[in-house]
XYZ file of C-alpha atoms in Angstrom:
265
model
C 97.911 89.717 98.422
C 94.254 89.437 97.445
C 91.359 89.795 99.882
C 88.217 87.698 100.219
C 85.481 87.036 102.747
C 83.529 83.911 103.617
C 79.769 83.606 103.293
C 79.790 82.068 106.772
C 79.513 85.710 107.802
C 76.323 86.306 105.805
C 74.391 83.058 106.279
C 71.751 82.370 103.633
C 72.372 85.611 101.745
C 71.418 85.410 98.038
C 74.359 85.226 95.673
C 73.505 88.532 93.985
C 73.839 90.280 97.356
C 77.063 88.449 98.197
C 78.594 89.567 94.902
C 77.418 93.141 95.440
C 78.987 93.265 98.915
C 82.304 92.002 97.577
C 82.387 94.440 94.680
C 81.250 97.478 96.667
C 83.705 96.875 99.498
C 86.771 96.137 97.405
C 87.159 92.397 97.952
C 88.699 90.389 95.140
C 86.978 87.111 95.939
C 84.553 85.108 98.054
C 84.788 81.803 99.900
C 81.426 80.072 99.407
C 80.164 78.008 102.319
C 78.862 74.823 100.663
C 76.006 73.719 102.902
C 72.377 72.867 102.046
C 71.168 75.895 103.990
C 73.158 78.131 101.625
C 72.304 79.042 98.013
C 75.374 77.190 96.674
C 76.055 73.559 97.592
C 76.673 70.263 95.756
C 72.949 69.636 95.366
C 72.316 72.519 92.942
C 72.044 71.786 89.224
C 74.140 72.822 86.267
C 71.917 75.765 85.314
C 72.127 77.176 88.839
C 75.880 76.724 88.820
C 76.157 78.568 85.524
C 74.042 81.416 86.918
C 76.362 81.733 89.917
C 79.388 81.878 87.628
C 77.779 84.637 85.570
C 76.919 86.693 88.658
C 80.534 86.662 89.832
C 82.005 87.156 86.371
C 79.856 90.209 85.687
C 81.123 91.867 88.868
C 84.759 90.894 88.371
C 84.813 88.945 91.646
C 86.455 85.516 91.962
C 84.998 82.409 93.551
C 87.944 81.432 95.692
C 86.775 78.290 97.445
C 83.966 75.823 97.914
C 84.094 75.464 101.705
C 82.845 71.961 102.371
C 82.382 69.929 105.529
C 83.971 66.600 104.619
C 85.996 65.280 107.575
C 88.946 63.409 106.178
C 90.223 61.919 109.451
C 86.812 60.847 110.782
C 86.386 57.206 111.846
C 84.440 54.947 109.491
C 84.502 53.829 105.883
C 86.416 55.823 103.302
C 83.784 55.668 100.559
C 81.228 58.162 101.983
C 83.987 60.682 102.723
C 85.502 60.323 99.260
C 82.064 60.615 97.648
C 81.502 63.867 99.546
C 84.890 65.217 98.491
C 84.253 64.294 94.849
C 80.908 66.114 94.877
C 82.634 69.213 96.278
C 85.369 68.969 93.653
C 82.786 68.781 90.869
C 81.038 71.857 92.244
C 84.332 73.755 92.489
C 85.231 72.792 88.922
C 81.865 73.954 87.608
C 82.145 77.260 89.481
C 85.764 77.887 88.524
C 86.861 77.858 92.171
C 90.502 77.207 92.943
C 89.989 75.263 96.165
C 87.821 72.876 98.158
C 88.036 73.177 101.938
C 87.880 70.025 104.091
C 88.150 69.508 107.858
C 90.227 66.942 109.762
C 87.508 65.702 112.145
C 89.735 63.083 113.747
C 87.928 63.202 117.069
C 89.564 61.356 119.951
C 91.571 58.912 117.836
C 95.311 58.634 118.528
C 97.122 61.169 116.371
C 98.952 58.590 114.269
C 95.713 56.771 113.435
C 93.900 59.986 112.514
C 96.877 61.090 110.417
C 96.907 57.803 108.521
C 93.176 57.910 107.779
C 93.299 61.514 106.594
C 96.382 60.917 104.469
C 94.874 57.829 102.830
C 91.722 59.677 101.832
C 93.500 62.814 100.668
C 95.955 60.725 98.645
C 93.019 59.006 96.947
C 91.231 62.290 96.163
C 94.194 64.527 95.289
C 94.790 63.199 91.738
C 91.111 63.735 90.914
C 91.362 67.282 92.255
C 94.348 67.977 90.019
C 92.523 66.579 87.006
C 89.666 68.992 87.741
C 91.959 71.996 88.163
C 91.120 72.252 91.880
C 93.167 71.836 95.052
C 91.882 70.271 98.293
C 92.881 72.259 101.371
C 92.957 70.720 104.842
C 92.012 73.421 107.321
C 93.900 73.805 110.593
C 90.916 72.885 112.744
C 89.575 70.577 115.482
C 91.831 67.479 115.812
C 94.567 69.065 113.656
C 94.370 72.704 114.672
C 98.089 73.523 114.517
C 100.203 73.894 111.429
C 102.410 71.046 112.586
C 99.351 68.779 112.782
C 98.180 69.537 109.254
C 101.730 69.284 107.897
C 102.126 65.754 109.312
C 99.183 64.619 107.190
C 100.185 66.525 104.073
C 103.718 65.205 104.282
C 102.294 61.686 104.095
C 100.092 62.609 101.128
C 102.902 64.308 99.189
C 100.698 65.426 96.291
C 100.184 68.951 94.971
C 96.451 68.310 94.769
C 96.273 68.489 98.583
C 97.385 71.484 100.616
C 96.700 73.496 103.752
C 94.254 76.213 104.723
C 95.726 78.194 107.610
C 93.022 79.351 110.040
C 94.929 81.805 112.210
C 92.549 81.431 115.151
C 92.982 77.692 115.475
C 96.765 77.675 115.221
C 96.861 80.416 117.868
C 94.440 78.543 120.124
C 96.759 75.570 119.717
C 99.593 77.689 121.213
C 101.449 77.863 117.906
C 102.991 81.235 117.105
C 102.804 82.557 113.502
C 106.603 82.527 113.406
C 106.401 78.753 113.877
C 103.333 78.121 111.711
C 104.592 79.858 108.583
C 107.664 77.715 107.801
C 105.755 74.531 108.636
C 102.828 75.275 106.336
C 104.649 77.245 103.619
C 105.321 74.206 101.396
C 101.629 73.267 101.520
C 99.860 76.604 101.864
C 96.825 77.447 99.771
C 95.689 80.580 101.611
C 94.798 82.000 105.038
C 91.585 82.572 106.926
C 91.869 85.647 109.125
C 89.496 86.699 111.896
C 89.498 88.301 115.335
C 88.168 87.315 118.758
C 88.183 88.738 122.286
C 90.063 85.912 124.058
C 90.647 82.152 124.054
C 87.533 81.842 126.204
C 85.355 84.079 124.027
C 85.575 83.283 120.327
C 82.639 85.461 119.325
C 83.696 87.110 116.049
C 84.851 90.725 116.220
C 85.769 93.355 113.654
C 89.310 92.838 112.382
C 91.878 94.601 114.538
C 89.672 94.843 117.632
C 90.580 91.507 119.229
C 93.598 89.517 120.349
C 94.628 87.414 117.361
C 98.156 88.021 115.986
C 97.083 89.305 112.583
C 99.902 91.842 112.231
C 102.536 89.230 113.079
C 100.995 86.775 110.653
C 100.880 89.236 107.764
C 104.458 90.265 108.526
C 105.616 86.647 108.209
C 103.918 86.326 104.836
C 105.251 89.639 103.555
C 108.821 88.886 104.603
C 108.623 85.661 102.630
C 107.185 87.399 99.558
C 104.000 85.352 99.697
C 101.314 86.863 97.460
C 98.273 84.628 98.010
C 94.846 85.218 99.512
C 93.676 86.474 102.898
C 90.060 85.479 103.528
C 88.063 86.963 106.398
C 86.047 84.165 107.986
C 83.552 85.925 110.253
C 81.586 83.194 112.051
C 78.214 84.906 112.203
C 76.413 81.610 111.476
C 77.518 80.203 114.825
C 77.160 83.437 116.825
C 73.781 84.984 116.083
C 74.324 87.829 118.567
C 77.518 88.936 116.830
C 77.338 92.172 114.863
C 76.264 91.842 111.240
C 79.156 91.512 108.830
C 78.161 93.824 105.926
C 78.706 97.114 107.816
C 82.140 95.833 108.923
C 83.466 94.824 105.502
C 84.912 98.159 104.405
C 86.765 98.719 107.674
C 87.984 95.122 107.598
C 89.420 95.603 104.120
C 91.106 98.825 105.239
C 92.613 97.121 108.281
C 94.120 94.335 106.177
C 95.406 96.895 103.680
C 97.138 98.792 106.526
C 98.769 95.608 107.804
C 100.010 94.841 104.316
C 101.385 98.366 103.868
C 103.102 98.327 107.264
C 104.779 94.984 106.562
C 105.910 95.868 103.034
C-alpha cells in the first residue's frame, strides 16, 4: 500500500513546503484540499497548475486527489452541483490527480430521496470523469457516513467513474465495524482516509496510534484481501486549531502505518 497525507493538516501551507514534507517523511502522495483558502483550487490558472505539477514531479511525489466540497445529495438544483464537480474534475485532470473527493451532504432528507439525488448527479458526472482519466469518490461522511450508506448510492450509479472514499472515523462513528465496511465498499473503493481521535465525543485529531480508532483492524482487513491501494492520513488541523501541528508527527505516523502493514502481512 502507498501512503499519503492531506493538506487539511497543514492549512494554507505553500505547495513547495507540502512537497518537501512528503518527500522528507517518506510519503508517496498528497491529497490536496481544494478550497479558495488553499494554494490549489479550481480558481487557479493553467500556469499555476503547471507549476504545481512540476513541483510534485521534481520530488517524485504523486498528487493523489483533489479534495473538493461538492455535496452531491444536497437539496436544490442539479446544475450548480454538477458545475462544481466539473470544475474539480478539470483541476484534477490538469494536475494528474487520480481522484476528486465529494461529500454526500444530504442533510435531513429521507434516505431514499438523498440517495436518489446523489445517484442522479454522480451518474451524470461519472462519464465525464472517466473521459478525463479521473474518478469521483463519495466520502463516507455526514448523511452517508457508513459504508452501507455510500454503497446504496454507488449501486444505483453503477459506473466505474464513481467510487467510494472510506473515512475510517465516520464509518466507526456510525457503529459500523471494519469487518462489515470492507466487503460493502470493496467493489467501489478508491482509497482510505485514516486518522485517530480520543473518543466519539472528542474528535480532536491525534497522532496515529494514540487514539481509539480501529486502524489495526482496518489494515488487517485490507491486507487479508490483498488490497494494495492508498492510505491517506487526514489530520483535521484546519478545524481544530489547538491540535498539535502535523509536520512533527508525519514521520512517526508513517512508521505507525508501516508497522500495521508489516504486522498484517
